[in-house]
Amino acid sequence: MPDEAAVAARLAGRDPWLRLRKPRYQLQMIGDLLELLPEGRCRLLDIGAGNGLVAETLAALAPGKQPIGVDIAGHALPDLRIPFARFDGRRLPFADGVFDCALMCNMLHHVKPEMRARLLREALRVTGGGPLIIKDHLASTWLDHVRLWALDVLGNAPRGFMISASYLEPGDWERLLAELGLSGVILPPAPYRGGAFSLVFPNRLEICLRVSRDSL
Ligand SMILES: C[S@@+](CC[C@H](N)C(=O)[O-])C[C@H]1O[C@@H](n2cnc3c(N)ncnc32)[C@H](O)[C@@H]1O
C-alpha cells in the first residue's frame, strides 16, 4: 500500500463522506484489492462500480491498471476519471475476453441470489475465465445478517447506494464457487475496523478473494 495518508487525502478529496474521519475501512479494502490484482498492465472491469471511486483509486495507485466501471445505477462521480457505463445487470456490454480481470467490490450481496451465478458467468465470459476479484461479506450467524444490514445502511444510505441485500453464508459461497468451477485464494481476515467498532462488527464479516476457472 502506498503512503496511507496520501491515499486517505485522495479519497477525502473525491468523497465528502470520507472527510469525517480516517477512512480505515476503505484503506484496508484498497490495500487488499491491490494485493489481489494481477501485476502489471491490466484491463479491469469493475462490475457494480457505484460512484467509481474504488476503481479510480486503484488506477491512480497501481501503474498499468486500466479500469472501466459498470453499474445498473447512475451514481458515478460527475468528474469520474475512468470510463463508466450503465447496463441492465444481466448482460455485460462487452465482447468475450476483452478484460484481463474483473472486480466485484461490495456488490454481490446486492444481487438477487438466483442472479449471482449468471452475473459471475458474464464476468468469466468477458475475462476469458477470470481472475475475478471479489470483496464482499460473510454472514455466519443470524446476528451477522443484522450487523451487515446495519453496516450497509450506515455506509450506503448517505451515498444513495443500494441497501436491499442478501448476505452470503459460508455454504452459499461454497456452492456458488463450486457451481462455476472457481477456485483461488481468500485473504485472511484483516483489520477493517478497530476498537469497540470491531467488537460490534467483527472483521470476519469482510472477505476478499481472487478466483478463476483455471487457478490451482
Ligand atoms: C455498495 S455499492 C458498491 C459500489 C462500489 N463497488 C464500491 O465498493 O464503492 C453496490 C453497487 O452494486 C450495484 N449493483 C447491484 N446489483 C447489480 C448488478 N446486478 N449489476 C451491476 N451492479 C449492481 C448497485 O447499483 C451499487 O452501485
PDB file of C-alpha atoms and ligand atoms in Angstrom:
ATOM      1  CA  MET A   1       0.000   0.000   0.000  1.00  0.00           C
ATOM      2  CA  PRO A   2       1.460   3.392  -0.986  1.00  0.00           C
ATOM      3  CA  ASP A   3       1.547   6.211   1.582  1.00  0.00           C
ATOM      4  CA  GLU A   4      -1.684   5.770   3.580  1.00  0.00           C
ATOM      5  CA  ALA A   5      -2.091   9.453   4.434  1.00  0.00           C
ATOM      6  CA  ALA A   6      -1.835  10.386   0.765  1.00  0.00           C
ATOM      7  CA  VAL A   7      -4.419   7.775  -0.207  1.00  0.00           C
ATOM      8  CA  ALA A   8      -6.742   8.974   2.586  1.00  0.00           C
ATOM      9  CA  ALA A   9      -6.368  12.565   1.359  1.00  0.00           C
ATOM     10  CA  ARG A  10      -7.110  11.461  -2.197  1.00  0.00           C
ATOM     11  CA  LEU A  11     -10.261   9.642  -1.079  1.00  0.00           C
ATOM     12  CA  ALA A  12     -11.395  12.594   1.036  1.00  0.00           C
ATOM     13  CA  GLY A  13     -10.903  14.895  -1.932  1.00  0.00           C
ATOM     14  CA  ARG A  14     -13.268  12.785  -4.024  1.00  0.00           C
ATOM     15  CA  ASP A  15     -15.959  11.799  -1.485  1.00  0.00           C
ATOM     16  CA  PRO A  16     -17.018  14.293   1.233  1.00  0.00           C
ATOM     17  CA  TRP A  17     -18.260  11.424   3.464  1.00  0.00           C
ATOM     18  CA  LEU A  18     -14.678  10.197   3.712  1.00  0.00           C
ATOM     19  CA  ARG A  19     -13.529  13.506   5.241  1.00  0.00           C
ATOM     20  CA  LEU A  20     -15.330  12.889   8.513  1.00  0.00           C
ATOM     21  CA  ARG A  21     -12.728  10.508   9.920  1.00  0.00           C
ATOM     22  CA  LYS A  22      -9.823   8.397   8.719  1.00  0.00           C
ATOM     23  CA  PRO A  23     -11.297   6.045   6.095  1.00  0.00           C
ATOM     24  CA  ARG A  24      -9.823   2.945   7.715  1.00  0.00           C
ATOM     25  CA  TYR A  25     -12.251   0.575   6.018  1.00  0.00           C
ATOM     26  CA  GLN A  26     -11.605   1.975   2.533  1.00  0.00           C
ATOM     27  CA  LEU A  27      -7.827   1.989   3.069  1.00  0.00           C
ATOM     28  CA  GLN A  28      -7.826  -1.661   4.118  1.00  0.00           C
ATOM     29  CA  MET A  29     -10.083  -2.581   1.221  1.00  0.00           C
ATOM     30  CA  ILE A  30      -7.919  -0.814  -1.347  1.00  0.00           C
ATOM     31  CA  GLY A  31      -4.828  -2.460   0.148  1.00  0.00           C
ATOM     32  CA  ASP A  32      -6.482  -5.882  -0.133  1.00  0.00           C
ATOM     33  CA  LEU A  33      -7.573  -5.247  -3.714  1.00  0.00           C
ATOM     34  CA  LEU A  34      -4.087  -4.069  -4.702  1.00  0.00           C
ATOM     35  CA  GLU A  35      -2.703  -7.292  -3.250  1.00  0.00           C
ATOM     36  CA  LEU A  36      -5.042  -9.414  -5.359  1.00  0.00           C
ATOM     37  CA  LEU A  37      -4.823  -7.510  -8.653  1.00  0.00           C
ATOM     38  CA  PRO A  38      -2.690  -9.101 -11.363  1.00  0.00           C
ATOM     39  CA  GLU A  39       0.700  -7.455 -11.679  1.00  0.00           C
ATOM     40  CA  GLY A  40       1.498  -5.034 -14.478  1.00  0.00           C
ATOM     41  CA  ARG A  41      -0.832  -3.893 -17.193  1.00  0.00           C
ATOM     42  CA  CYS A  42      -4.417  -4.974 -16.650  1.00  0.00           C
ATOM     43  CA  ARG A  43      -7.704  -4.144 -18.354  1.00  0.00           C
ATOM     44  CA  LEU A  44     -10.043  -4.279 -15.394  1.00  0.00           C
ATOM     45  CA  LEU A  45     -13.839  -4.312 -15.405  1.00  0.00           C
ATOM     46  CA  ASP A  46     -15.361  -3.042 -12.150  1.00  0.00           C
ATOM     47  CA  ILE A  47     -18.865  -4.519 -12.019  1.00  0.00           C
ATOM     48  CA  GLY A  48     -21.185  -2.644  -9.647  1.00  0.00           C
ATOM     49  CA  ALA A  49     -18.732   0.224  -9.522  1.00  0.00           C
ATOM     50  CA  GLY A  50     -21.051   2.564  -7.605  1.00  0.00           C
ATOM     51  CA  ASN A  51     -19.562   6.054  -7.759  1.00  0.00           C
ATOM     52  CA  GLY A  52     -16.427   4.639  -9.418  1.00  0.00           C
ATOM     53  CA  LEU A  53     -14.064   5.852  -6.703  1.00  0.00           C
ATOM     54  CA  VAL A  54     -12.609   2.440  -5.854  1.00  0.00           C
ATOM     55  CA  ALA A  55     -11.605   1.707  -9.454  1.00  0.00           C
ATOM     56  CA  GLU A  56     -10.425   5.272  -9.998  1.00  0.00           C
ATOM     57  CA  THR A  57      -8.209   4.994  -6.900  1.00  0.00           C
ATOM     58  CA  LEU A  58      -6.783   1.631  -7.989  1.00  0.00           C
ATOM     59  CA  ALA A  59      -5.908   3.138 -11.370  1.00  0.00           C
ATOM     60  CA  ALA A  60      -4.165   6.063  -9.684  1.00  0.00           C
ATOM     61  CA  LEU A  61      -2.178   3.854  -7.292  1.00  0.00           C
ATOM     62  CA  ALA A  62      -1.270   0.904  -9.472  1.00  0.00           C
ATOM     63  CA  PRO A  63       0.569   1.638 -12.712  1.00  0.00           C
ATOM     64  CA  GLY A  64      -0.898  -0.048 -15.773  1.00  0.00           C
ATOM     65  CA  LYS A  65      -4.349  -0.681 -14.335  1.00  0.00           C
ATOM     66  CA  GLN A  66      -6.978   0.419 -16.811  1.00  0.00           C
ATOM     67  CA  PRO A  67     -10.429   0.146 -15.231  1.00  0.00           C
ATOM     68  CA  ILE A  68     -13.853   0.581 -16.746  1.00  0.00           C
ATOM     69  CA  GLY A  69     -16.779   0.805 -14.338  1.00  0.00           C
ATOM     70  CA  VAL A  70     -20.263  -0.550 -14.982  1.00  0.00           C
ATOM     71  CA  ASP A  71     -23.336  -0.453 -12.801  1.00  0.00           C
ATOM     72  CA  ILE A  72     -27.101  -0.748 -13.034  1.00  0.00           C
ATOM     73  CA  ALA A  73     -27.360   2.644 -11.295  1.00  0.00           C
ATOM     74  CA  GLY A  74     -26.054   6.033 -12.347  1.00  0.00           C
ATOM     75  CA  HIS A  75     -24.218   7.176  -9.216  1.00  0.00           C
ATOM     76  CA  ALA A  76     -20.828   7.773 -10.842  1.00  0.00           C
ATOM     77  CA  LEU A  77     -18.936  10.821  -9.628  1.00  0.00           C
ATOM     78  CA  PRO A  78     -19.694  13.695 -12.006  1.00  0.00           C
ATOM     79  CA  ASP A  79     -15.983  14.108 -12.790  1.00  0.00           C
ATOM     80  CA  LEU A  80     -15.040  10.430 -12.581  1.00  0.00           C
ATOM     81  CA  ARG A  81     -11.618   9.887 -14.143  1.00  0.00           C
ATOM     82  CA  ILE A  82     -12.278   6.425 -15.562  1.00  0.00           C
ATOM     83  CA  PRO A  83     -14.816   5.312 -18.203  1.00  0.00           C
ATOM     84  CA  PHE A  84     -18.194   4.326 -16.753  1.00  0.00           C
ATOM     85  CA  ALA A  85     -21.318   2.823 -18.338  1.00  0.00           C
ATOM     86  CA  ARG A  86     -24.700   1.674 -17.147  1.00  0.00           C
ATOM     87  CA  PHE A  87     -26.006  -1.756 -18.078  1.00  0.00           C
ATOM     88  CA  ASP A  88     -29.022  -3.951 -17.362  1.00  0.00           C
ATOM     89  CA  GLY A  89     -27.360  -6.012 -14.613  1.00  0.00           C
ATOM     90  CA  ARG A  90     -27.537  -9.174 -16.708  1.00  0.00           C
ATOM     91  CA  ARG A  91     -25.571  -8.956 -19.944  1.00  0.00           C
ATOM     92  CA  LEU A  92     -22.241  -7.120 -19.788  1.00  0.00           C
ATOM     93  CA  PRO A  93     -21.989  -4.943 -22.909  1.00  0.00           C
ATOM     94  CA  PHE A  94     -18.538  -6.238 -23.893  1.00  0.00           C
ATOM     95  CA  ALA A  95     -17.138  -8.922 -26.175  1.00  0.00           C
ATOM     96  CA  ASP A  96     -15.672 -12.184 -24.884  1.00  0.00           C
ATOM     97  CA  GLY A  97     -12.251 -11.950 -23.274  1.00  0.00           C
ATOM     98  CA  VAL A  98     -11.662  -8.214 -23.662  1.00  0.00           C
ATOM     99  CA  PHE A  99     -10.697  -7.775 -19.985  1.00  0.00           C
ATOM    100  CA  ASP A 100      -7.804  -9.274 -18.038  1.00  0.00           C
ATOM    101  CA  CYS A 101      -9.633  -9.208 -14.749  1.00  0.00           C
ATOM    102  CA  ALA A 102     -12.992  -8.268 -13.184  1.00  0.00           C
ATOM    103  CA  LEU A 103     -13.689  -6.678  -9.815  1.00  0.00           C
ATOM    104  CA  MET A 104     -16.894  -7.021  -7.804  1.00  0.00           C
ATOM    105  CA  CYS A 105     -16.484  -4.882  -4.734  1.00  0.00           C
ATOM    106  CA  ASN A 106     -19.189  -4.981  -2.088  1.00  0.00           C
ATOM    107  CA  MET A 107     -21.799  -5.623  -4.747  1.00  0.00           C
ATOM    108  CA  LEU A 108     -22.526  -9.373  -4.922  1.00  0.00           C
ATOM    109  CA  HIS A 109     -24.697  -9.313  -1.788  1.00  0.00           C
ATOM    110  CA  HIS A 110     -26.894  -6.754  -3.556  1.00  0.00           C
ATOM    111  CA  VAL A 111     -27.522  -9.139  -6.452  1.00  0.00           C
ATOM    112  CA  LYS A 112     -30.508 -11.444  -6.030  1.00  0.00           C
ATOM    113  CA  PRO A 113     -29.261 -14.955  -5.079  1.00  0.00           C
ATOM    114  CA  GLU A 114     -30.799 -16.539  -8.191  1.00  0.00           C
ATOM    115  CA  MET A 115     -28.981 -13.991 -10.416  1.00  0.00           C
ATOM    116  CA  ARG A 116     -25.482 -14.320  -8.952  1.00  0.00           C
ATOM    117  CA  ALA A 117     -24.218 -17.300 -10.943  1.00  0.00           C
ATOM    118  CA  ARG A 118     -25.427 -15.689 -14.150  1.00  0.00           C
ATOM    119  CA  LEU A 119     -23.589 -12.436 -13.413  1.00  0.00           C
ATOM    120  CA  LEU A 120     -20.413 -14.296 -12.463  1.00  0.00           C
ATOM    121  CA  ARG A 121     -20.645 -16.264 -15.718  1.00  0.00           C
ATOM    122  CA  GLU A 122     -20.814 -12.953 -17.538  1.00  0.00           C
ATOM    123  CA  ALA A 123     -17.722 -11.777 -15.653  1.00  0.00           C
ATOM    124  CA  LEU A 124     -15.973 -15.000 -16.648  1.00  0.00           C
ATOM    125  CA  ARG A 125     -17.044 -14.537 -20.270  1.00  0.00           C
ATOM    126  CA  VAL A 126     -15.581 -11.027 -20.609  1.00  0.00           C
ATOM    127  CA  THR A 127     -12.370 -12.006 -18.803  1.00  0.00           C
ATOM    128  CA  GLY A 128     -11.905 -15.350 -20.530  1.00  0.00           C
ATOM    129  CA  GLY A 129     -12.168 -17.281 -17.252  1.00  0.00           C
ATOM    130  CA  GLY A 130     -11.051 -14.692 -14.735  1.00  0.00           C
ATOM    131  CA  PRO A 131      -9.456 -13.818 -12.476  1.00  0.00           C
ATOM    132  CA  LEU A 132     -12.389 -12.325 -10.581  1.00  0.00           C
ATOM    133  CA  ILE A 133     -11.518 -10.266  -7.534  1.00  0.00           C
ATOM    134  CA  ILE A 134     -14.409 -10.232  -5.115  1.00  0.00           C
ATOM    135  CA  LYS A 135     -14.676  -8.151  -1.956  1.00  0.00           C
ATOM    136  CA  ASP A 136     -17.848  -8.944  -0.083  1.00  0.00           C
ATOM    137  CA  HIS A 137     -19.213 -10.170   3.224  1.00  0.00           C
ATOM    138  CA  LEU A 138     -19.517 -13.421   5.128  1.00  0.00           C
ATOM    139  CA  ALA A 139     -22.528 -13.953   7.374  1.00  0.00           C
ATOM    140  CA  SER A 140     -22.111 -16.901   9.716  1.00  0.00           C
ATOM    141  CA  THR A 141     -24.960 -16.279  12.174  1.00  0.00           C
ATOM    142  CA  TRP A 142     -28.358 -14.586  12.149  1.00  0.00           C
ATOM    143  CA  LEU A 143     -26.765 -11.739  14.118  1.00  0.00           C
ATOM    144  CA  ASP A 144     -24.215 -11.281  11.326  1.00  0.00           C
ATOM    145  CA  HIS A 145     -27.072 -10.621   8.901  1.00  0.00           C
ATOM    146  CA  VAL A 146     -28.339  -7.868  11.210  1.00  0.00           C
ATOM    147  CA  ARG A 147     -24.829  -6.463  11.621  1.00  0.00           C
ATOM    148  CA  LEU A 148     -24.223  -6.377   7.882  1.00  0.00           C
ATOM    149  CA  TRP A 149     -27.579  -4.769   7.206  1.00  0.00           C
ATOM    150  CA  ALA A 150     -26.716  -2.067   9.743  1.00  0.00           C
ATOM    151  CA  LEU A 151     -23.343  -1.530   8.066  1.00  0.00           C
ATOM    152  CA  ASP A 152     -24.983  -1.259   4.652  1.00  0.00           C
ATOM    153  CA  VAL A 153     -27.439   1.311   5.971  1.00  0.00           C
ATOM    154  CA  LEU A 154     -24.632   3.326   7.588  1.00  0.00           C
ATOM    155  CA  GLY A 155     -22.328   3.118   4.585  1.00  0.00           C
ATOM    156  CA  ASN A 156     -24.680   3.164   1.611  1.00  0.00           C
ATOM    157  CA  ALA A 157     -27.696   5.264   2.548  1.00  0.00           C
ATOM    158  CA  PRO A 158     -25.768   8.567   2.712  1.00  0.00           C
ATOM    159  CA  ARG A 159     -24.416   7.983  -0.802  1.00  0.00           C
ATOM    160  CA  GLY A 160     -27.731   6.823  -2.228  1.00  0.00           C
ATOM    161  CA  PHE A 161     -26.315   3.342  -2.926  1.00  0.00           C
ATOM    162  CA  MET A 162     -28.406   0.192  -2.801  1.00  0.00           C
ATOM    163  CA  ILE A 163     -29.416  -1.146   0.624  1.00  0.00           C
ATOM    164  CA  SER A 164     -31.514  -4.197  -0.233  1.00  0.00           C
ATOM    165  CA  ALA A 165     -29.210  -7.166   0.222  1.00  0.00           C
ATOM    166  CA  SER A 166     -28.959 -10.880   0.907  1.00  0.00           C
ATOM    167  CA  TYR A 167     -25.687 -11.754   2.636  1.00  0.00           C
ATOM    168  CA  LEU A 168     -23.863 -14.932   1.678  1.00  0.00           C
ATOM    169  CA  GLU A 169     -23.212 -17.561   4.326  1.00  0.00           C
ATOM    170  CA  PRO A 170     -20.217 -19.934   4.127  1.00  0.00           C
ATOM    171  CA  GLY A 171     -22.325 -22.590   2.375  1.00  0.00           C
ATOM    172  CA  ASP A 172     -23.610 -20.044  -0.162  1.00  0.00           C
ATOM    173  CA  TRP A 173     -20.037 -19.109  -1.112  1.00  0.00           C
ATOM    174  CA  GLU A 174     -19.005 -22.758  -1.392  1.00  0.00           C
ATOM    175  CA  ARG A 175     -21.985 -23.650  -3.582  1.00  0.00           C
ATOM    176  CA  LEU A 176     -21.611 -20.599  -5.818  1.00  0.00           C
ATOM    177  CA  LEU A 177     -17.902 -21.131  -6.461  1.00  0.00           C
ATOM    178  CA  ALA A 178     -18.355 -24.897  -6.958  1.00  0.00           C
ATOM    179  CA  GLU A 179     -21.233 -24.371  -9.410  1.00  0.00           C
ATOM    180  CA  LEU A 180     -18.966 -22.213 -11.566  1.00  0.00           C
ATOM    181  CA  GLY A 181     -15.846 -24.328 -11.133  1.00  0.00           C
ATOM    182  CA  LEU A 182     -13.988 -21.466  -9.466  1.00  0.00           C
ATOM    183  CA  SER A 183     -11.091 -21.687  -7.079  1.00  0.00           C
ATOM    184  CA  GLY A 184      -8.369 -19.395  -5.859  1.00  0.00           C
ATOM    185  CA  VAL A 185      -7.245 -17.545  -2.767  1.00  0.00           C
ATOM    186  CA  ILE A 186      -9.090 -15.948   0.135  1.00  0.00           C
ATOM    187  CA  LEU A 187      -7.239 -13.322   2.132  1.00  0.00           C
ATOM    188  CA  PRO A 188      -7.134 -13.878   5.902  1.00  0.00           C
ATOM    189  CA  PRO A 189      -9.401 -11.584   7.988  1.00  0.00           C
ATOM    190  CA  ALA A 190      -7.933  -8.088   8.020  1.00  0.00           C
ATOM    191  CA  PRO A 191      -8.348  -5.132  10.410  1.00  0.00           C
ATOM    192  CA  TYR A 192     -11.114  -3.284   8.559  1.00  0.00           C
ATOM    193  CA  ARG A 193     -12.350  -1.915  11.892  1.00  0.00           C
ATOM    194  CA  GLY A 194     -10.673  -1.347  15.230  1.00  0.00           C
ATOM    195  CA  GLY A 195     -11.555  -0.854  18.893  1.00  0.00           C
ATOM    196  CA  ALA A 196     -15.165  -1.096  20.063  1.00  0.00           C
ATOM    197  CA  PHE A 197     -16.427  -0.903  16.492  1.00  0.00           C
ATOM    198  CA  SER A 198     -14.664  -4.181  15.684  1.00  0.00           C
ATOM    199  CA  LEU A 199     -16.299  -5.840  18.692  1.00  0.00           C
ATOM    200  CA  VAL A 200     -19.769  -4.943  17.428  1.00  0.00           C
ATOM    201  CA  PHE A 201     -18.893  -5.532  13.771  1.00  0.00           C
ATOM    202  CA  PRO A 202     -16.182  -8.227  13.749  1.00  0.00           C
ATOM    203  CA  ASN A 203     -13.636  -8.118  10.958  1.00  0.00           C
ATOM    204  CA  ARG A 204     -14.546 -11.694   9.983  1.00  0.00           C
ATOM    205  CA  LEU A 205     -17.619 -10.155   8.279  1.00  0.00           C
ATOM    206  CA  GLU A 206     -15.348  -8.965   5.455  1.00  0.00           C
ATOM    207  CA  ILE A 207     -13.953 -11.291   2.819  1.00  0.00           C
ATOM    208  CA  CYS A 208     -11.732 -10.678  -0.146  1.00  0.00           C
ATOM    209  CA  LEU A 209     -10.940 -13.368  -2.688  1.00  0.00           C
ATOM    210  CA  ARG A 210      -9.454 -13.912  -6.125  1.00  0.00           C
ATOM    211  CA  VAL A 211     -10.861 -16.804  -8.086  1.00  0.00           C
ATOM    212  CA  SER A 212     -10.614 -18.068 -11.607  1.00  0.00           C
ATOM    213  CA  ARG A 213     -11.586 -21.098 -13.633  1.00  0.00           C
ATOM    214  CA  ASP A 214      -8.144 -22.484 -14.044  1.00  0.00           C
ATOM    215  CA  SER A 215      -6.467 -21.500 -10.767  1.00  0.00           C
ATOM    216  CA  LEU A 216      -4.998 -24.223  -8.569  1.00  0.00           C
TER     217      LEU A 216
HETATM  218  C1  LIG B   1     -22.472  -0.924  -2.065  1.00  0.00           C
HETATM  219  S1  LIG B   1     -22.374  -0.413  -3.720  1.00  0.00           S
HETATM  220  C2  LIG B   1     -20.649  -0.703  -4.010  1.00  0.00           C
HETATM  221  C3  LIG B   1     -20.097   0.261  -5.013  1.00  0.00           C
HETATM  222  C4  LIG B   1     -18.600   0.120  -5.273  1.00  0.00           C
HETATM  223  N1  LIG B   1     -18.254  -1.172  -5.816  1.00  0.00           N
HETATM  224  C5  LIG B   1     -17.801   0.395  -4.029  1.00  0.00           C
HETATM  225  O1  LIG B   1     -17.237  -0.550  -3.469  1.00  0.00           O
HETATM  226  O2  LIG B   1     -17.752   1.553  -3.617  1.00  0.00           O
HETATM  227  C6  LIG B   1     -23.144  -1.762  -4.616  1.00  0.00           C
HETATM  228  C7  LIG B   1     -23.366  -1.418  -6.091  1.00  0.00           C
HETATM  229  O3  LIG B   1     -23.786  -2.593  -6.779  1.00  0.00           O
HETATM  230  C8  LIG B   1     -24.672  -2.182  -7.796  1.00  0.00           C
HETATM  231  N2  LIG B   1     -25.413  -3.356  -8.291  1.00  0.00           N
HETATM  232  C9  LIG B   1     -26.390  -4.059  -7.684  1.00  0.00           C
HETATM  233  N3  LIG B   1     -26.807  -5.065  -8.469  1.00  0.00           N
HETATM  234  C10 LIG B   1     -26.054  -5.021  -9.592  1.00  0.00           C
HETATM  235  C11 LIG B   1     -25.986  -5.818 -10.788  1.00  0.00           C
HETATM  236  N4  LIG B   1     -26.774  -6.867 -10.992  1.00  0.00           N
HETATM  237  N5  LIG B   1     -25.078  -5.485 -11.711  1.00  0.00           N
HETATM  238  C12 LIG B   1     -24.254  -4.436 -11.527  1.00  0.00           C
HETATM  239  N6  LIG B   1     -24.284  -3.631 -10.434  1.00  0.00           N
HETATM  240  C13 LIG B   1     -25.177  -3.924  -9.483  1.00  0.00           C
HETATM  241  C14 LIG B   1     -25.511  -1.126  -7.127  1.00  0.00           C
HETATM  242  O4  LIG B   1     -26.170  -0.300  -8.033  1.00  0.00           O
HETATM  243  C15 LIG B   1     -24.447  -0.374  -6.320  1.00  0.00           C
HETATM  244  O5  LIG B   1     -23.903   0.700  -7.029  1.00  0.00           O
END
